[in-house]
Coordinates of C-alpha atoms in Angstrom, one line a residue:
M1 CA 12.3 10.6 -17.0
S2 CA 14.2 11.9 -20.0
E3 CA 12.7 14.0 -22.7
T4 CA 14.8 12.0 -25.2
Q5 CA 13.3 8.6 -24.3
A6 CA 11.6 6.6 -27.1
A7 CA 8.3 6.7 -25.3
P8 CA 6.5 10.0 -25.8
T9 CA 5.9 12.2 -22.8
P10 CA 2.4 13.0 -21.9
A11 CA 2.9 16.5 -23.2
R12 CA 3.9 15.2 -26.6
L13 CA 1.1 12.6 -26.5
A14 CA -1.3 15.5 -26.0
E15 CA 0.2 17.5 -28.8
Q16 CA 0.3 14.5 -31.2
A17 CA -3.2 13.3 -30.3
R18 CA -5.7 13.5 -33.1
A19 CA -7.4 16.8 -32.8
K20 CA -11.0 16.5 -31.6
A21 CA -13.7 18.8 -32.8
P22 CA -15.0 21.0 -30.1
L23 CA -17.8 19.4 -28.1
Q24 CA -20.4 20.9 -25.7
V25 CA -20.1 18.9 -22.6
T26 CA -20.1 19.1 -18.8
G27 CA -16.9 19.6 -16.9
A28 CA -17.1 16.0 -15.7
Q29 CA -17.4 14.8 -19.3
S30 CA -14.4 17.0 -20.2
L31 CA -12.4 15.3 -17.4
V32 CA -13.2 11.8 -18.7
L33 CA -12.5 12.8 -22.3
S34 CA -9.2 14.3 -21.2
L35 CA -8.2 11.1 -19.4
E36 CA -9.1 9.1 -22.5
S37 CA -7.0 11.5 -24.7
M38 CA -4.0 10.9 -22.4
E39 CA -4.5 7.2 -23.0
V40 CA -5.3 6.4 -19.4
D41 CA -6.5 2.8 -19.2
T42 CA -7.0 2.4 -15.4
V43 CA -8.2 4.6 -12.6
F44 CA -8.3 3.4 -8.9
G45 CA -10.8 5.2 -6.7
I46 CA -13.9 5.6 -4.6
P47 CA -16.8 7.9 -5.4
G48 CA -18.3 10.4 -3.0
G49 CA -20.5 13.5 -3.1
A50 CA -18.1 16.1 -4.5
I51 CA -16.5 13.8 -7.2
L52 CA -19.8 12.1 -8.0
P53 CA -20.5 14.2 -11.2
A54 CA -17.3 12.7 -12.7
Y55 CA -18.4 9.1 -11.9
D56 CA -21.5 9.4 -14.1
P57 CA -19.7 9.9 -17.5
L58 CA -16.9 7.5 -16.3
L59 CA -19.6 4.7 -16.4
D60 CA -19.9 5.3 -20.2
S61 CA -16.2 5.2 -21.0
V62 CA -15.0 2.2 -22.9
K63 CA -11.4 3.2 -22.7
V64 CA -10.9 3.9 -19.0
R65 CA -11.4 1.0 -16.5
H66 CA -12.3 2.2 -13.0
I67 CA -11.4 -0.1 -10.2
L68 CA -13.4 0.4 -7.0
V69 CA -11.0 0.1 -4.1
R70 CA -11.9 -0.3 -0.4
H71 CA -9.9 2.6 0.9
E72 CA -8.5 5.7 -0.7
Q73 CA -5.0 4.9 0.6
G74 CA -5.3 1.7 -1.4
A75 CA -6.2 3.7 -4.5
G76 CA -3.0 5.8 -4.1
H77 CA -0.7 2.9 -3.5
A78 CA -2.3 0.9 -6.4
A79 CA -1.6 3.9 -8.7
E80 CA 2.0 3.8 -7.4
G81 CA 2.3 0.1 -8.1
Y82 CA 0.9 0.5 -11.6
A83 CA 3.3 3.3 -12.3
S84 CA 6.4 1.7 -10.8
A85 CA 5.8 -1.6 -12.6
T86 CA 5.0 -0.1 -16.0
G87 CA 6.8 3.2 -16.2
K88 CA 3.5 4.9 -17.1
V89 CA 1.6 7.5 -15.0
G90 CA -0.7 5.9 -12.4
V91 CA -4.1 7.6 -11.7
C92 CA -6.3 7.6 -8.6
M93 CA -9.5 9.4 -7.7
A94 CA -11.2 10.4 -4.5
T95 CA -13.9 12.7 -3.2
S96 CA -13.4 15.8 -1.1
G97 CA -12.5 16.0 2.6
P98 CA -11.7 12.6 4.1
G99 CA -11.6 11.0 0.7
A100 CA -8.8 13.4 -0.3
T101 CA -7.0 13.3 3.0
N102 CA -6.9 9.5 2.8
L103 CA -4.7 9.9 -0.2
V104 CA -2.1 11.9 1.7
T105 CA 0.1 8.9 2.7
A106 CA 0.3 7.6 -0.8
L107 CA 1.1 11.0 -2.2
A108 CA 3.9 11.5 0.4
D109 CA 5.1 8.0 -0.5
A110 CA 5.1 8.7 -4.2
H111 CA 6.9 12.1 -3.6
M112 CA 9.7 10.4 -1.6
D113 CA 10.2 7.7 -4.2
S114 CA 9.8 9.8 -7.4
V115 CA 6.7 7.8 -8.6
P116 CA 4.6 9.5 -11.3
I117 CA 1.0 9.5 -10.3
V118 CA -1.9 11.9 -10.9
A119 CA -4.5 12.2 -8.1
I120 CA -7.9 13.7 -9.0
T121 CA -10.0 14.8 -6.1
G122 CA -13.5 16.4 -5.9
Q123 CA -13.9 19.6 -4.0
V124 CA -16.9 21.4 -2.6
A125 CA -18.6 24.0 -4.8
S126 CA -16.4 27.0 -5.4
A127 CA -18.8 29.3 -3.5
A128 CA -18.5 27.1 -0.4
I129 CA -14.6 26.9 -0.4
G130 CA -13.3 28.4 2.8
T131 CA -16.6 28.1 4.7
D132 CA -15.8 24.8 6.4
A133 CA -18.5 23.2 4.3
F134 CA -19.4 19.5 4.7
Q135 CA -16.5 17.3 3.7
E136 CA -14.3 20.3 2.9
A137 CA -10.6 20.1 3.3
D138 CA -7.9 22.3 1.8
I139 CA -6.3 19.4 0.1
R140 CA -4.2 21.6 -2.1
G141 CA -2.7 23.3 1.0
I142 CA -2.3 20.0 2.8
T143 CA -0.4 18.3 0.0
M144 CA 1.7 21.2 -1.3
P145 CA 4.8 19.9 0.5
I146 CA 4.3 16.3 -0.7
T147 CA 3.4 16.8 -4.3
K148 CA 5.5 17.9 -7.3
H149 CA 2.7 20.3 -8.2
N150 CA -1.0 20.7 -7.5
Y151 CA -4.0 22.5 -8.9
L152 CA -7.4 23.8 -7.8
V153 CA -9.8 24.0 -10.7
T154 CA -12.9 26.0 -10.4
D155 CA -13.4 26.8 -14.1
A156 CA -14.6 23.9 -16.3
S157 CA -12.9 25.3 -19.4
Q158 CA -9.5 24.7 -17.7
I159 CA -9.9 21.0 -17.1
P160 CA -8.3 19.7 -20.4
R161 CA -5.3 22.0 -20.0
V162 CA -4.8 21.1 -16.3
I163 CA -5.0 17.4 -16.9
A164 CA -2.5 17.5 -19.8
E165 CA -0.1 19.6 -17.7
A166 CA -0.5 17.3 -14.7
F167 CA 0.5 14.3 -16.6
H168 CA 3.4 16.2 -18.2
I169 CA 4.7 17.4 -14.9
A170 CA 4.3 14.0 -13.1
S171 CA 6.3 12.1 -15.7
T172 CA 9.1 14.5 -16.8
G173 CA 12.1 15.8 -15.0
R174 CA 12.2 14.0 -11.6
P175 CA 8.9 12.1 -11.6
G176 CA 6.4 12.6 -8.8
P177 CA 2.8 13.0 -7.8
V178 CA 0.5 15.8 -9.0
L179 CA -2.8 16.6 -7.4
V180 CA -5.8 18.0 -9.4
D181 CA -8.6 19.2 -7.1
I182 CA -11.8 20.1 -9.0
S183 CA -14.7 21.9 -7.5
K184 CA -18.1 20.2 -7.8
D185 CA -19.7 23.1 -9.7
A186 CA -16.8 23.0 -12.2
L187 CA -17.6 19.4 -12.9
Q188 CA -21.3 20.2 -13.3
A189 CA -20.9 23.3 -15.5
R190 CA -21.3 23.3 -19.3
T191 CA -18.1 23.9 -21.2
T192 CA -16.5 23.3 -24.6
F193 CA -14.1 20.4 -24.8
S194 CA -11.4 20.4 -27.5
W195 CA -8.1 18.6 -27.8
P196 CA -5.2 19.0 -27.7
P197 CA -5.0 21.9 -25.2
R198 CA -2.3 24.4 -25.2
I199 CA 0.3 23.6 -22.5
D200 CA 2.0 26.7 -21.1
L201 CA 4.5 26.1 -18.3
P202 CA 7.0 28.9 -18.5
G203 CA 8.6 28.1 -15.1
Y204 CA 9.0 24.4 -15.8
H205 CA 11.9 23.4 -18.0
P206 CA 13.6 20.4 -16.5
V207 CA 17.2 20.0 -17.7
T208 CA 17.7 16.5 -19.1
R209 CA 20.9 17.0 -21.2
P210 CA 24.0 17.2 -19.0
H211 CA 26.6 20.0 -19.6
A212 CA 29.5 18.8 -21.7
K213 CA 32.0 20.5 -19.4
Q214 CA 30.7 18.5 -16.4
I215 CA 31.0 15.3 -18.4
R216 CA 34.6 16.1 -19.2
E217 CA 35.4 16.8 -15.6
A218 CA 33.7 13.5 -14.5
T219 CA 35.7 11.6 -17.1
K220 CA 38.9 13.0 -15.7
L221 CA 38.1 11.9 -12.2
I222 CA 37.1 8.4 -13.4
G223 CA 40.3 8.0 -15.3
G224 CA 42.4 9.2 -12.4
A225 CA 40.7 7.1 -9.7
Q226 CA 42.1 4.0 -8.2
R227 CA 39.1 2.8 -6.1
P228 CA 35.9 4.0 -7.9
V229 CA 32.4 2.8 -7.1
L230 CA 29.2 3.3 -9.0
Y231 CA 26.6 4.3 -6.4
V232 CA 23.3 3.7 -8.3
G233 CA 20.0 4.9 -7.1
G234 CA 16.4 4.6 -8.2
G235 CA 16.7 7.5 -10.6
V236 CA 18.4 5.1 -13.0
I237 CA 15.3 2.9 -13.1
R238 CA 12.9 5.9 -13.3
A239 CA 14.9 7.2 -16.3
D240 CA 14.9 3.8 -18.1
A241 CA 18.7 3.9 -18.1
C242 CA 19.5 0.4 -17.0
E243 CA 20.8 -0.7 -20.4
E244 CA 23.1 2.3 -20.5
L245 CA 24.2 1.5 -17.0
R246 CA 25.2 -2.0 -18.0
Q247 CA 27.1 -0.7 -21.0
F248 CA 29.0 1.7 -18.8
V249 CA 29.8 -1.0 -16.2
E250 CA 31.1 -3.3 -18.9
L251 CA 33.2 -0.5 -20.5
T252 CA 34.8 0.7 -17.3
R253 CA 34.8 -2.5 -15.1
I254 CA 34.0 -0.4 -12.1
P255 CA 32.3 -2.2 -9.1
V256 CA 28.6 -1.3 -8.6
V257 CA 26.2 -1.0 -5.6
T258 CA 22.5 -0.6 -6.1
T259 CA 20.4 1.1 -3.4
L260 CA 17.1 -0.3 -2.1
M261 CA 15.2 1.7 -4.7
A262 CA 17.6 0.5 -7.5
R263 CA 17.5 -3.3 -7.0
G264 CA 17.4 -4.8 -10.5
A265 CA 19.0 -1.8 -12.2
L266 CA 22.0 -4.1 -12.7
P267 CA 21.4 -7.8 -12.6
D268 CA 22.4 -9.4 -9.2
S269 CA 24.2 -12.0 -11.2
H270 CA 26.6 -9.5 -12.8
E271 CA 30.1 -10.1 -11.5
L272 CA 30.7 -6.5 -10.6
H273 CA 27.6 -6.1 -8.6
L274 CA 28.4 -5.9 -4.9
G275 CA 24.9 -5.7 -3.6
M276 CA 22.9 -3.2 -1.7
P277 CA 24.5 -0.5 0.5
G278 CA 23.1 0.9 3.7
M279 CA 21.9 0.0 7.1
H280 CA 21.1 -3.6 6.0
G281 CA 23.4 -3.7 3.0
S282 CA 26.0 -6.2 2.2
V283 CA 29.4 -6.0 3.7
A284 CA 31.0 -5.7 0.3
A285 CA 28.7 -2.8 -0.8
V286 CA 29.0 -0.9 2.5
T287 CA 32.7 -1.3 2.7
A288 CA 33.4 -0.5 -0.9
L289 CA 31.7 2.9 -0.4
Q290 CA 33.6 3.5 2.8
K291 CA 37.0 2.7 1.2
A292 CA 36.4 4.3 -2.3
D293 CA 38.3 7.2 -3.6
L294 CA 35.5 8.2 -6.1
L295 CA 31.8 7.8 -5.9
I296 CA 30.0 8.0 -9.3
T297 CA 26.5 8.7 -8.0
L298 CA 23.7 8.2 -10.4
G299 CA 20.1 9.1 -9.4
A300 CA 20.7 8.6 -5.7
R301 CA 20.3 11.1 -2.9
F302 CA 22.8 10.2 -0.1
D303 CA 19.9 9.0 2.1
D304 CA 20.7 8.6 5.8
R305 CA 19.9 4.9 5.5
V306 CA 22.8 4.6 3.0
T307 CA 25.3 7.0 4.5
G308 CA 24.9 6.2 8.2
Q309 CA 26.6 9.0 10.1
L310 CA 27.1 11.4 7.3
S311 CA 30.3 13.0 8.5
T312 CA 32.0 9.5 8.4
F313 CA 30.6 8.4 5.0
A314 CA 33.1 7.5 2.3
P315 CA 35.8 9.8 3.9
E316 CA 38.4 9.5 1.2
A317 CA 36.0 9.8 -1.8
K318 CA 35.5 12.5 -4.3
V319 CA 32.0 12.7 -5.6
I320 CA 30.5 12.8 -9.1
H321 CA 26.8 13.4 -8.5
A322 CA 24.3 13.1 -11.4
D323 CA 20.7 13.7 -10.9
I324 CA 17.7 15.1 -12.8
D325 CA 16.8 17.2 -9.7
P326 CA 19.3 19.9 -9.0
A327 CA 18.0 20.3 -5.4
E328 CA 19.4 16.9 -4.6
I329 CA 22.9 17.6 -5.7
S330 CA 25.2 18.6 -2.8
K331 CA 22.1 18.6 -0.4
N332 CA 23.7 16.0 1.9
R333 CA 27.2 15.5 0.5
K334 CA 29.1 18.1 -1.5
A335 CA 29.6 17.1 -5.1
D336 CA 33.1 17.7 -6.6
V337 CA 31.5 17.3 -10.1
P338 CA 27.7 18.1 -10.1
I339 CA 25.9 17.0 -13.2
V340 CA 22.2 18.0 -13.7
G341 CA 20.5 15.8 -16.2
S342 CA 18.6 12.6 -16.9
C343 CA 20.6 9.5 -15.8
K344 CA 20.0 8.1 -19.3
D345 CA 21.5 11.1 -21.1
V346 CA 24.3 11.3 -18.5
L347 CA 25.3 7.7 -19.0
V348 CA 25.1 8.0 -22.8
D349 CA 27.5 11.0 -22.7
L350 CA 29.8 9.3 -20.1
I351 CA 30.0 6.2 -22.2
E352 CA 31.1 8.2 -25.2
S353 CA 33.6 10.3 -23.3
V354 CA 35.2 7.5 -21.3
D355 CA 35.4 5.3 -24.4
I356 CA 37.4 8.0 -26.1
E357 CA 39.8 8.1 -23.2
I358 CA 40.2 4.3 -23.1
D359 CA 40.9 4.2 -26.8
A360 CA 43.6 6.9 -26.2
G361 CA 45.2 4.8 -23.5
H362 CA 44.0 7.0 -20.7
G363 CA 41.5 4.7 -19.1
G364 CA 41.7 3.8 -15.4
D365 CA 43.1 0.4 -14.2
Y366 CA 41.0 -0.9 -11.4
T367 CA 42.2 -4.5 -11.4
E368 CA 43.5 -4.5 -7.8
W369 CA 40.4 -2.7 -6.5
R370 CA 38.1 -5.2 -8.3
E371 CA 40.0 -8.1 -6.7
R372 CA 39.7 -6.5 -3.3
T373 CA 36.0 -5.9 -3.6
Q374 CA 35.4 -9.3 -4.9
G375 CA 37.2 -10.7 -1.9
W376 CA 34.7 -8.9 0.4
K377 CA 31.8 -10.2 -1.7
R378 CA 33.2 -13.8 -1.5
D379 CA 34.2 -13.7 2.2
F380 CA 31.1 -12.0 3.6
P381 CA 28.0 -13.1 1.6
V382 CA 24.6 -12.0 2.9
G383 CA 23.4 -15.0 4.9
Y384 CA 21.5 -16.1 7.9
T385 CA 21.6 -18.6 10.8
V386 CA 19.2 -21.5 10.5
P387 CA 17.0 -21.4 13.7
E388 CA 16.9 -24.4 16.0
G389 CA 14.0 -26.6 16.7
G390 CA 12.8 -27.0 13.1
T391 CA 11.2 -23.5 13.0
L392 CA 11.0 -21.7 9.7
A393 CA 13.7 -19.1 8.8
P394 CA 12.0 -16.2 7.0
Q395 CA 15.1 -15.7 4.8
Y396 CA 14.7 -19.3 3.6
V397 CA 11.1 -18.7 2.6
I398 CA 12.0 -15.6 0.5
E399 CA 15.1 -17.4 -1.0
R400 CA 12.8 -20.3 -2.2
L401 CA 10.1 -17.9 -3.3
S402 CA 12.7 -16.2 -5.5
A403 CA 14.0 -19.5 -6.9
I404 CA 10.5 -20.8 -7.7
A405 CA 8.8 -17.6 -9.0
G406 CA 11.9 -16.5 -10.9
P407 CA 13.2 -13.2 -12.1
E408 CA 10.3 -12.4 -14.4
A409 CA 7.9 -12.1 -11.5
V410 CA 7.2 -8.8 -9.7
Y411 CA 8.0 -8.6 -6.0
V412 CA 6.3 -6.0 -3.8
A413 CA 7.2 -5.5 -0.2
G414 CA 5.8 -3.6 2.7
V415 CA 8.1 -2.1 5.3
G416 CA 10.2 -3.7 8.0
Q417 CA 12.2 -6.9 8.3
H418 CA 10.4 -8.7 5.5
Q419 CA 11.2 -5.7 3.2
M420 CA 14.9 -6.0 4.0
W421 CA 14.9 -9.8 3.5
A422 CA 13.1 -9.4 0.2
A423 CA 15.7 -6.9 -0.9
Q424 CA 18.5 -9.3 0.2
F425 CA 17.3 -12.8 -0.8
V426 CA 15.3 -12.3 -4.0
Q427 CA 17.5 -12.5 -7.0
Y428 CA 16.8 -9.4 -9.1
E429 CA 17.8 -9.6 -12.7
R430 CA 15.7 -6.9 -14.3
P431 CA 14.4 -3.4 -13.5
R432 CA 10.8 -2.9 -12.3
A433 CA 10.7 -6.3 -10.7
W434 CA 11.1 -4.8 -7.2
L435 CA 8.6 -2.4 -5.8
N436 CA 8.7 -1.1 -2.2
S437 CA 8.1 2.0 -0.1
G438 CA 11.7 3.2 0.3
G439 CA 11.8 6.8 1.4
L440 CA 8.6 7.1 3.5
G441 CA 8.6 3.5 4.7
T442 CA 4.8 3.0 4.5
M443 CA 3.3 0.0 6.3
G444 CA 0.4 -1.2 4.2
Y445 CA 2.0 -0.4 0.9
A446 CA 2.4 -4.0 -0.4
V447 CA -1.1 -5.4 -1.0
P448 CA -2.5 -2.4 -2.9
A449 CA 0.7 -1.7 -4.8
A450 CA 0.8 -5.4 -5.8
M451 CA -2.7 -5.0 -7.0
G452 CA -1.7 -2.0 -9.1
A453 CA 1.3 -3.8 -10.5
Q454 CA -0.8 -6.8 -11.5
V455 CA -3.3 -4.5 -13.3
G456 CA -0.4 -2.9 -15.2
E457 CA 1.4 -6.2 -15.8
P458 CA -1.4 -8.8 -16.2
D459 CA 0.9 -11.4 -17.7
R460 CA 3.4 -11.5 -14.9
T461 CA 3.2 -13.2 -11.5
V462 CA 3.0 -10.6 -8.8
W463 CA 4.0 -11.5 -5.2
A464 CA 3.4 -9.2 -2.3
I465 CA 5.9 -10.1 0.4
D466 CA 4.3 -8.6 3.5
G467 CA 4.6 -8.6 7.3
D468 CA 1.8 -9.6 9.6
G469 CA 1.7 -6.0 10.8
C470 CA 1.7 -4.4 7.3
F471 CA -0.8 -6.9 6.0
Q472 CA -3.4 -5.9 8.5
M473 CA -3.3 -2.2 7.5
T474 CA -4.6 -2.7 3.9
N475 CA -5.7 -6.3 3.4
Q476 CA -9.2 -5.1 2.7
E477 CA -8.0 -4.6 -0.9
L478 CA -8.1 -8.4 -1.3
A479 CA -11.8 -7.8 -1.8
T480 CA -11.0 -5.4 -4.7
C481 CA -8.7 -8.1 -6.1
V482 CA -11.3 -10.8 -6.0
I483 CA -14.1 -8.8 -7.5
N484 CA -11.9 -7.4 -10.3
N485 CA -10.1 -10.7 -11.1
I486 CA -6.6 -9.4 -10.0
P487 CA -4.8 -12.6 -8.9
I488 CA -2.0 -11.3 -6.8
K489 CA -0.2 -13.7 -4.4
V490 CA 0.6 -12.6 -0.9
A491 CA 3.4 -14.2 1.3
V492 CA 2.8 -13.1 4.9
I493 CA 6.0 -13.4 6.8
N494 CA 4.3 -14.0 10.1
N495 CA 6.5 -13.7 13.2
S496 CA 3.6 -12.5 15.3
S497 CA 5.4 -9.2 15.9
L498 CA 6.1 -5.8 14.6
G499 CA 9.4 -7.4 13.6
M500 CA 11.8 -4.6 12.9
V501 CA 10.7 -2.7 16.1
R502 CA 11.1 -6.0 18.0
Q503 CA 14.6 -6.4 16.6
W504 CA 15.5 -2.9 17.8
Q505 CA 14.0 -3.7 21.2
S506 CA 16.2 -6.8 21.3
L507 CA 19.4 -5.0 20.4
F508 CA 18.9 -1.6 22.0
Y509 CA 16.2 -1.8 24.7
N510 CA 17.2 -4.8 26.7
E511 CA 14.6 -7.1 25.2
R512 CA 11.7 -5.0 26.7
Y513 CA 9.1 -5.8 24.1
S514 CA 6.7 -2.9 24.6
N515 CA 3.6 -3.2 22.3
T516 CA 5.1 -5.2 19.5
D517 CA 3.3 -8.5 20.0
L518 CA 0.6 -8.9 17.3
H519 CA -0.7 -12.3 18.5
T520 CA -1.0 -13.6 15.0
S521 CA 0.9 -16.9 15.5
A522 CA 2.8 -17.0 18.8
D523 CA 1.6 -19.2 21.7
G524 CA -1.1 -20.8 19.6
T525 CA -3.1 -17.6 19.1
R526 CA -4.1 -16.5 15.6
I527 CA -5.8 -13.1 15.8
P528 CA -6.7 -12.9 13.0
D529 CA -6.3 -16.3 11.4
F530 CA -4.9 -15.3 8.0
V531 CA -6.1 -18.4 6.3
K532 CA -9.7 -17.9 7.4
L533 CA -9.4 -14.2 6.6
A534 CA -8.3 -15.1 3.0
D535 CA -11.2 -17.5 2.7
A536 CA -13.6 -14.8 3.9
Y537 CA -12.4 -12.5 1.2
G538 CA -12.8 -15.2 -1.5
C539 CA -9.1 -15.9 -1.8
V540 CA -7.3 -19.1 -1.4
G541 CA -5.6 -19.3 2.1
L542 CA -2.6 -21.5 2.7
R543 CA -0.3 -22.0 5.8
C544 CA 3.3 -23.2 6.0
E545 CA 5.1 -23.7 9.3
R546 CA 7.9 -26.2 8.4
P547 CA 10.9 -25.8 6.2
E548 CA 10.2 -29.1 4.4
D549 CA 6.8 -27.7 3.2
V550 CA 8.0 -24.4 1.8
D551 CA 8.6 -25.5 -1.8
E552 CA 5.3 -27.4 -2.1
T553 CA 3.3 -24.5 -0.6
I554 CA 4.9 -22.0 -3.0
R555 CA 4.3 -24.2 -6.0
K556 CA 0.7 -24.7 -5.0
A557 CA 0.2 -21.0 -4.8
M558 CA 1.9 -20.5 -8.2
E559 CA -0.6 -23.0 -9.7
I560 CA -3.6 -20.8 -8.7
N561 CA -4.2 -18.0 -11.1
D562 CA -8.0 -17.4 -11.0
R563 CA -8.0 -15.6 -7.7
P564 CA -5.6 -14.1 -5.1
V565 CA -3.7 -16.5 -2.8
V566 CA -2.6 -15.6 0.7
V567 CA 0.1 -17.8 2.3
D568 CA 0.7 -17.5 6.0
F569 CA 4.3 -18.4 6.5
V570 CA 4.7 -18.8 10.3
V571 CA 8.4 -18.0 10.9
H572 CA 10.9 -18.0 13.7
R573 CA 10.1 -15.0 15.9
D574 CA 13.5 -13.8 16.7
A575 CA 15.1 -13.9 13.3
M576 CA 16.9 -10.7 12.6
V577 CA 18.1 -8.7 9.6
W578 CA 21.8 -8.8 9.1
P579 CA 24.2 -7.2 8.2
M580 CA 23.3 -4.1 10.2
V581 CA 24.6 -0.6 10.8
P582 CA 22.9 0.8 13.9
A583 CA 21.2 4.2 13.2
G584 CA 23.3 7.2 13.5
V585 CA 26.7 5.5 13.6
S586 CA 29.5 5.2 11.0
N587 CA 29.1 2.5 8.4
D588 CA 32.5 1.3 9.6
A589 CA 30.6 -0.2 12.5
I590 CA 28.8 -2.7 10.3
Q591 CA 28.0 -6.1 11.9
V592 CA 27.4 -9.3 10.0
A593 CA 25.7 -10.8 13.0
K594 CA 25.2 -9.9 16.7
D595 CA 28.6 -9.0 18.1
T596 CA 30.2 -10.2 14.9
A597 CA 32.0 -7.5 12.9
P598 CA 34.6 -7.6 10.0
Q599 CA 38.1 -6.7 11.3
W600 CA 39.4 -4.5 8.5
D601 CA 42.7 -3.7 10.1
R602 CA 44.0 -7.2 9.4
E603 CA 45.9 -8.0 6.3
E604 CA 43.3 -10.6 5.4
S605 CA 39.8 -9.4 6.4
E606 CA 37.8 -11.8 8.5
A607 CA 34.8 -11.8 10.8
I608 CA 35.3 -12.7 14.4
P609 CA 32.4 -14.7 15.9
Q610 CA 31.4 -13.9 19.4
A611 CA 29.7 -16.1 22.0
E612 CA 26.2 -15.4 20.8
D613 CA 24.8 -15.5 17.3
A614 CA 22.3 -13.3 15.5
D615 CA 19.3 -15.2 16.7
H616 CA 20.4 -15.5 20.4
S617 CA 20.8 -19.3 20.1
G618 CA 24.3 -19.3 21.3
G619 CA 25.4 -21.4 18.3
D620 CA 27.9 -20.8 15.5
A621 CA 27.7 -17.1 14.7
T622 CA 29.0 -17.4 11.2
P623 CA 26.0 -16.6 8.9
T624 CA 24.7 -19.3 6.6
K625 CA 26.1 -18.6 3.1
R626 CA 23.6 -18.3 0.3
T627 CA 24.3 -20.1 -3.0
D628 CA 22.8 -19.6 -6.4
E629 CA 20.5 -22.6 -5.8
G630 CA 19.3 -21.2 -2.5
E631 CA 20.9 -24.0 -0.5
E632 CA 22.6 -23.6 2.8
K633 CA 26.3 -24.2 3.5

């Protein structure tokens, strides 16, 4: 997040806050007052012995809403969902020992995906630290590799400074999670609270403004390229740089790919948008990267799911790599022009520099390249094969969900096949409409993250698109949603399996389905019955098993806004995610369906169908083409 953004950083917010006269308070009261001063409106958490002193004054706060979750992991993911949907810092709270360790997965998730959250944990009394006291865990040591920074506070007088610093660190530079562990005696001790505190971080000065020389070098490469591609990552969304991205695209007319974390950074409807790259990316996006002579990489990190076999990735391309985190640049792929800075500031400077070159008649001409990439986009759309026997295609469910809920909704996915289908078949037209666990791949993310997103964006429709496996990991947060009037909607894509694992077993393990059957819909078993489970939690439970009922079911769910809705979409069990690049091989090996690969050595590229299609039905292997109306051709 850039220092130059219109929204003030938490450090500036602390500095600009109206000075509060010193008050004699407990450390716990100082903590609550600090959160209020940082304009925190929501905390997700669960009380316990070590953090209990903080919960007493929290009861009296009229500014901070505490939402009692059912599991600390849910608190962490809810804070992530809140942060990702709003752009603000999410906050979660837990007690010592197991309470704190239950946050570890969410902290690792936030660290991988650059999500700004502050986690506050209670710790045993300072005199007992290191004695293996009841419910003691070295949470600072445990989380050091998976947080941007963390603190152990044993002096009550330090609480305001630490909280202000934690919010500043979490939200500036490359965003990420910060843990604040506070000993119980520090919460109970008397102290003087005053605001604003003095923030002193001599070793923390993230570079946001790019170096002018690097901008000039990048401009030269852009002007001299013949086959450039904008490789856009989630850092563009985190930096609120999507408008600048659109301006740059329309200035240069360079084709664009948006990673899984960057869906919505450029509208899907934009003519130059080629789709998502990577293991399950579009043929156009994957192939454009492979055949490019220049990658303009913004806020992306050359993740293995994008590059495939790294040594074969974009073999002819020079690389401009802009990132707020200097550690990411040249980490996986050497950058010819490294640019350290906020994506927003980088794009502002690039727009100015490239515009000058265009006005001087030195801009690049990418007409032929654009036509070539548009041909791939036209000839190889992301599609699917309609299953036989009237069973429900999961892709069709998500396609219709997108059409009915629309681009203003928020879509939150778990991890697996349903995540990839949600990335492929929802039409994303704005940033922060797509939330998912990208780097860590956390099953159980969707329901609590959707809960957090709904709290942060109460006027939007929030759909959790979840798998039957993921849903069973954190669905207890439905109780939290019911009690706190958080009306999320959950689409369970129920194939009675750990679907992505089953797909790999189908393709690479001779259809030996070891421990992937969940018994949630196949063979007449429903363990559990998701409709009954929803009813038990006080939600509305619906079920859909036929294509002709999909629209009516979604519209019925959309009409219910006074409580959560869970829809059990019972889908074809062997539907697969295509296109696909198998793990560890070159992106040149992309397949659009089983045994169906584009033949790039021909003058006119075409896909050659084989005897068996993606869903093992033996029918026409040509994928169903998606249209803007979501119809099948």
